[in-house]
Tab-separated table of C-alpha atoms in Angstrom:
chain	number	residue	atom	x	y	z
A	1	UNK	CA	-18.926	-133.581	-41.058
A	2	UNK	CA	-22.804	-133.251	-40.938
A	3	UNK	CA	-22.553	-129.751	-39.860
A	4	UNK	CA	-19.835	-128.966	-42.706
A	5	UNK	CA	-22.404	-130.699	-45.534
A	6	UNK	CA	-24.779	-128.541	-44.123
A	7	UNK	CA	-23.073	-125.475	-44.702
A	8	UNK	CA	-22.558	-126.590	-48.092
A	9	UNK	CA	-26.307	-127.442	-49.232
A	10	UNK	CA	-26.851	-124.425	-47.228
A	11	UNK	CA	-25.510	-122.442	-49.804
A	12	UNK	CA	-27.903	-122.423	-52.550
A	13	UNK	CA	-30.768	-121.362	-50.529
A	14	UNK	CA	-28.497	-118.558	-49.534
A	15	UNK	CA	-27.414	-117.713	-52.708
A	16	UNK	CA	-30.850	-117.700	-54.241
A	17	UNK	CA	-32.261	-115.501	-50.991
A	18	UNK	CA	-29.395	-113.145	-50.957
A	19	UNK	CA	-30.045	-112.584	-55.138
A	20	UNK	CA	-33.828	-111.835	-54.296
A	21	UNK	CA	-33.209	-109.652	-51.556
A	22	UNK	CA	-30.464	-107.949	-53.983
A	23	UNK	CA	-33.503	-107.421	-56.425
A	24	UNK	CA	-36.426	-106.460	-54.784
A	25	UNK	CA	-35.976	-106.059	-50.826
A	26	UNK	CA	-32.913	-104.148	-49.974
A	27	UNK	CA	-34.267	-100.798	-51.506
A	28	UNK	CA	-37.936	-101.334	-49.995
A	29	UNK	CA	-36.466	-101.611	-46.174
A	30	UNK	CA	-33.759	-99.102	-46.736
A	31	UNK	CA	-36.606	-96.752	-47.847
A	32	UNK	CA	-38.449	-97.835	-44.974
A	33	UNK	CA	-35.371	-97.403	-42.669
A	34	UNK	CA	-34.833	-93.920	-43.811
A	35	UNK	CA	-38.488	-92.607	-44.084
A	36	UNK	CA	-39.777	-93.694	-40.770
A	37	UNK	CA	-36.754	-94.432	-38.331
A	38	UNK	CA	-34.511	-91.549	-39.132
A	39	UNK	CA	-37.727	-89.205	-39.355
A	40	UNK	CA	-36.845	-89.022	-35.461
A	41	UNK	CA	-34.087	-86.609	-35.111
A	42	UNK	CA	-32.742	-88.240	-32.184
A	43	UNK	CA	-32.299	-91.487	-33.686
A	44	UNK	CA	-30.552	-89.837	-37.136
A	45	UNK	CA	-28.099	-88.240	-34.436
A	46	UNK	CA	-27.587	-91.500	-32.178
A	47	UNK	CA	-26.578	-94.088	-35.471
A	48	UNK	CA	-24.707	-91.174	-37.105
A	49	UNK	CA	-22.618	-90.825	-34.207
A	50	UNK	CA	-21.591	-94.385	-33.882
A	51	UNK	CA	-17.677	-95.429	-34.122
A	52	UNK	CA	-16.409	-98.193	-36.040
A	53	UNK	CA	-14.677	-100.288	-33.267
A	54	UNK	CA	-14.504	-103.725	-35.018
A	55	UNK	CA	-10.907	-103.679	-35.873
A	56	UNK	CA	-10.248	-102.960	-32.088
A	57	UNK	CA	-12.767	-105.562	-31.201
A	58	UNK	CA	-10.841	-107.814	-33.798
A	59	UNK	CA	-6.801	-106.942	-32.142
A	60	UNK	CA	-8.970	-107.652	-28.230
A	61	UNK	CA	-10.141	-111.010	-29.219
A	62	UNK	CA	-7.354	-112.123	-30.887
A	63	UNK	CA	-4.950	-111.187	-28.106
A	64	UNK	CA	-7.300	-112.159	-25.437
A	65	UNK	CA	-8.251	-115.703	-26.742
A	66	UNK	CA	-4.522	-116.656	-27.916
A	67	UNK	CA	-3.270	-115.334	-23.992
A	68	UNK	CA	-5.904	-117.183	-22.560
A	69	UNK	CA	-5.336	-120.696	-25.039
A	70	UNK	CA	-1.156	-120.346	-23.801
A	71	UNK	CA	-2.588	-120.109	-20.057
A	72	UNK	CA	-4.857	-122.680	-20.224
A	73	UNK	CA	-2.280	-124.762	-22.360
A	74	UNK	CA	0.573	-124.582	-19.924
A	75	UNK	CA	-1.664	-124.746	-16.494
A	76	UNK	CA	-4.268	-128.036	-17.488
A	77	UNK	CA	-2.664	-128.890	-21.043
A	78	UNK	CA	-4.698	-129.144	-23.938
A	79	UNK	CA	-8.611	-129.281	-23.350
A	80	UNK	CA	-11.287	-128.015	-24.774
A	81	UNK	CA	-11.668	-124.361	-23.439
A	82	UNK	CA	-7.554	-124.233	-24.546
A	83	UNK	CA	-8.677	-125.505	-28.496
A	84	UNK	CA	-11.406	-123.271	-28.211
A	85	UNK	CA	-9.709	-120.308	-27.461
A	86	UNK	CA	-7.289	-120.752	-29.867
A	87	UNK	CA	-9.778	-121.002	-32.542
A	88	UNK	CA	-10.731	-117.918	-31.115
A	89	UNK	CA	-8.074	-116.668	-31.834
A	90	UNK	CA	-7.473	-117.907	-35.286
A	91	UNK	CA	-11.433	-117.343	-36.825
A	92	UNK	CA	-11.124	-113.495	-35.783
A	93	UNK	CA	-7.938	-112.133	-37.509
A	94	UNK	CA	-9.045	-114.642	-40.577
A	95	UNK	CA	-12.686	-113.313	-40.873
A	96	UNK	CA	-11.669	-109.676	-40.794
A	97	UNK	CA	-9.102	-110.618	-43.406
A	98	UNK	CA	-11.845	-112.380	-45.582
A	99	UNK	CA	-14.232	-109.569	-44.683
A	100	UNK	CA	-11.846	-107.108	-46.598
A	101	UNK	CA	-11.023	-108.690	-49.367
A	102	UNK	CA	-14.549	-109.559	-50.482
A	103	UNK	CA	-15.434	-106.096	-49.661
A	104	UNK	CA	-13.491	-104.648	-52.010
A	105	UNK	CA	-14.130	-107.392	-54.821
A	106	UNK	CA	-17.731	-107.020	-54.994
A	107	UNK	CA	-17.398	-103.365	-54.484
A	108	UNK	CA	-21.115	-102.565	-53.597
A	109	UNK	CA	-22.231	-99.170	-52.558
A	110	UNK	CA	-22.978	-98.732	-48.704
A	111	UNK	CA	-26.369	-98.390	-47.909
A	112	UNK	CA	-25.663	-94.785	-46.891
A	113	UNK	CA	-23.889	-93.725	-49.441
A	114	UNK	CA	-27.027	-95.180	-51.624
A	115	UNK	CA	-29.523	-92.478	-50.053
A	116	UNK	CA	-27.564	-89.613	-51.238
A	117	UNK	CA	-26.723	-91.566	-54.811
A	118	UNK	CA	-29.358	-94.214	-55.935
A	119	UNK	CA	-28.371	-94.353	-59.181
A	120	UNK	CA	-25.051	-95.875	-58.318
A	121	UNK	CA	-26.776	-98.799	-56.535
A	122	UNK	CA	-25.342	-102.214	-57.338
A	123	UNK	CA	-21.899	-103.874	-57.477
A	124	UNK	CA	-18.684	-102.252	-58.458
A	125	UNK	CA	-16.324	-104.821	-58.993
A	126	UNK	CA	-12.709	-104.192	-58.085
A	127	UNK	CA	-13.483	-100.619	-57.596
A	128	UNK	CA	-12.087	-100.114	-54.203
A	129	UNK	CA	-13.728	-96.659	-53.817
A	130	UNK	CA	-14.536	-96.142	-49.840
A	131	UNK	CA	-17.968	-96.211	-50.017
A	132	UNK	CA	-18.288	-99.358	-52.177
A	133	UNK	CA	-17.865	-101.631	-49.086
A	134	UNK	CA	-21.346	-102.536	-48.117
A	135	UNK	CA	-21.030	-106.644	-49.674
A	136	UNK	CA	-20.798	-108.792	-47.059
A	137	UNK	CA	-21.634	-106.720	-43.670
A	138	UNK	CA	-18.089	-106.836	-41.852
A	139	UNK	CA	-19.890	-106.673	-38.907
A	140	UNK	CA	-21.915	-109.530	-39.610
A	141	UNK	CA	-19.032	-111.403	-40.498
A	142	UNK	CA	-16.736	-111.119	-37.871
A	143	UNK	CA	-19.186	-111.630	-35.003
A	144	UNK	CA	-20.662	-114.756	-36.386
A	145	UNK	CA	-17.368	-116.131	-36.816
A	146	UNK	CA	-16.557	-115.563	-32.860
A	147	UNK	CA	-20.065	-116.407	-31.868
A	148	UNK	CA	-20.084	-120.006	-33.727
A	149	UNK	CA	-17.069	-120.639	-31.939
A	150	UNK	CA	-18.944	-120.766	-28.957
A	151	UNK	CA	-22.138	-122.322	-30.124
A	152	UNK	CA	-20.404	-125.093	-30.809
A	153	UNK	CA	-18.712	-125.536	-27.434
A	154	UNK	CA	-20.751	-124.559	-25.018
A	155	UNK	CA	-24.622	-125.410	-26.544
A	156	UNK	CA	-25.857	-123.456	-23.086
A	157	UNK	CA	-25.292	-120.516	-24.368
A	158	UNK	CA	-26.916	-121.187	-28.315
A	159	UNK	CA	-29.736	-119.050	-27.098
A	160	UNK	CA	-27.903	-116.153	-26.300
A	161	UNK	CA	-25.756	-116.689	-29.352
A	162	UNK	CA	-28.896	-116.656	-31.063
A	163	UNK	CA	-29.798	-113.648	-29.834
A	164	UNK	CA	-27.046	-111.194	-29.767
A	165	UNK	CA	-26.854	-111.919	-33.753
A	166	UNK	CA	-30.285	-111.791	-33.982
A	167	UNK	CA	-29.916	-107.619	-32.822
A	168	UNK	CA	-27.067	-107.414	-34.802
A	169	UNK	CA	-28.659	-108.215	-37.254
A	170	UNK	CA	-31.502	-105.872	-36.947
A	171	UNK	CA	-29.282	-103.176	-35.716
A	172	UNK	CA	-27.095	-103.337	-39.093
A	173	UNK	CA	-30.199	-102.493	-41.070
A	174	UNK	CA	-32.341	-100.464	-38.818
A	175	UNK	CA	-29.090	-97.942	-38.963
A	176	UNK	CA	-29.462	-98.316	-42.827
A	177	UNK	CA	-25.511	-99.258	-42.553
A	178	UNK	CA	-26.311	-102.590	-44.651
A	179	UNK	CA	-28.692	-103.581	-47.086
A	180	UNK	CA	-31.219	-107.249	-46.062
A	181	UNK	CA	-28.384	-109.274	-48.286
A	182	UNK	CA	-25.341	-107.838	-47.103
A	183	UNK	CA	-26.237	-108.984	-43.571
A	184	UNK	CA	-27.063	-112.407	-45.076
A	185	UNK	CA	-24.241	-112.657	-46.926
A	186	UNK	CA	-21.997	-111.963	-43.706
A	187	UNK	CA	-23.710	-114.140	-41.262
A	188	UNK	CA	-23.580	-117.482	-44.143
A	189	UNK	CA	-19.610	-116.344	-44.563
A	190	UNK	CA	-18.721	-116.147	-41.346
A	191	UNK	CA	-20.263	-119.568	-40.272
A	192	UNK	CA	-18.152	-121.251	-43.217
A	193	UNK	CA	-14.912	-119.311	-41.742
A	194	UNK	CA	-15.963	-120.975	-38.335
A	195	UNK	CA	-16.358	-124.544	-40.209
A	196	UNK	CA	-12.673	-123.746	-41.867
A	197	UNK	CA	-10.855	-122.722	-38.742
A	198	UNK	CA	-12.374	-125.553	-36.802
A	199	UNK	CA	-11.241	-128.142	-38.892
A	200	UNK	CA	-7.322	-126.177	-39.326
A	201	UNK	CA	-7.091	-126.079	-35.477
A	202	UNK	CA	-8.691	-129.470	-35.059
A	203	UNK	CA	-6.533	-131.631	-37.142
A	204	UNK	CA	-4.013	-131.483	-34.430
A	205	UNK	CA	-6.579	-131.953	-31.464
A	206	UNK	CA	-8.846	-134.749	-33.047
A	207	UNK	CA	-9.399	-136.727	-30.028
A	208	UNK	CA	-11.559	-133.685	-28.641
A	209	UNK	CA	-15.138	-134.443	-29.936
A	210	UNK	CA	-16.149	-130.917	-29.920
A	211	UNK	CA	-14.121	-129.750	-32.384
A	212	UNK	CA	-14.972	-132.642	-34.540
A	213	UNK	CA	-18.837	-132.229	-34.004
């Protein structure tokens, strides 16, 4: 409960950073981005070259996690490793679901697409034109749905967590494929799709204090 009421004052700070960055911080560092990193030819080539594998990532996880929750299930009944992999297995296909749809209802021009059009910067609601995807970062989204899943049960591994978002982060917008806010916006969503899909999956396992922490 404290963690969910965090979330949930969390969210004006968010709001009000994610509008600021929106106004006067995404063009600055996407003009940084573009005028310094992708002066080097090699790096232009290397990010431009990059495949979109998150949907494969997604259908991997997904299958993995909900194979390894009916293993664990069946062999040492239900534990914590089984309720977390089935959360697993529930918070990935459900983030990339959530991912899409707000995608497409805020409509806001990749970062990309930006360079070669700046006067089409900004939200297109509804549009769903293929380069208004940029708001929230899928990326951002999916992974820190997945990755809270194991911050919260195994706090061992909270510093790598914290890192591997951490360059994802940095990655999203040193590649100028997201704007500051749309990175933001994905890493606040996807820790409230955690928070949801913990407490679906743990109304039926309640007497494992993990997935009520």
């Amino acid at each position: 409960m404290r963690y969910d009421s965090a979330l949930l004052i969390a969210l004006v700070p968010v709001a009000l950073t994610t509008y600021y960055c929106i106004g006067h911080l995404d063009i600055a560092v996407a003009e940084f981005v573009s005028r310094y990193l992708y002066a080097s030819m090699g790096w232009r080539q290397v990010t431009s070259s990059i495949p979109d594998t998150l949907f494969i990532l997604i259908v991997c996880v997904t299958s993995g996690s909900y194979s390894l929750f009916r293993y664990r299930a069946s062999h040492y009944g239900i534990d914590a490793p089984a309720v977390m992999y089935k959360m697993l297995a529930a918070a990935s296909p459900a983030s990339y679901i959530i991912k899409s749809f707000l995608k497409y209802a805020f409509g806001r021009i990749n970062t990309r697409e930006w360079l070669h059009t700046p006067q089409a910067y900004g939200f297109h609601w509804f549009s769903g034109a293929e380069h208004h995807s940029g708001f929230p970062s899928g990326h951002m989204l999916v992974v820190t749905a997945m990755v809270a899943v194991v911050w919260r049960f195994h706090p061992r591994y909270r510093p790598a967590c914290l890192v591997l978002l951490s360059v994802l982060a940095l990655a999203m917008i040193a590649t100028n494929y997201h704007f500051v806010s749309d990175v933001i916006a994905g890493v606040y969503v996807g820790l409230v799709v955690e928070a949801c899909t913990c407490r679906v999956v743990g109304r039926k396992y309640r007497f494992l204090p993990m997935v009520n922490g």
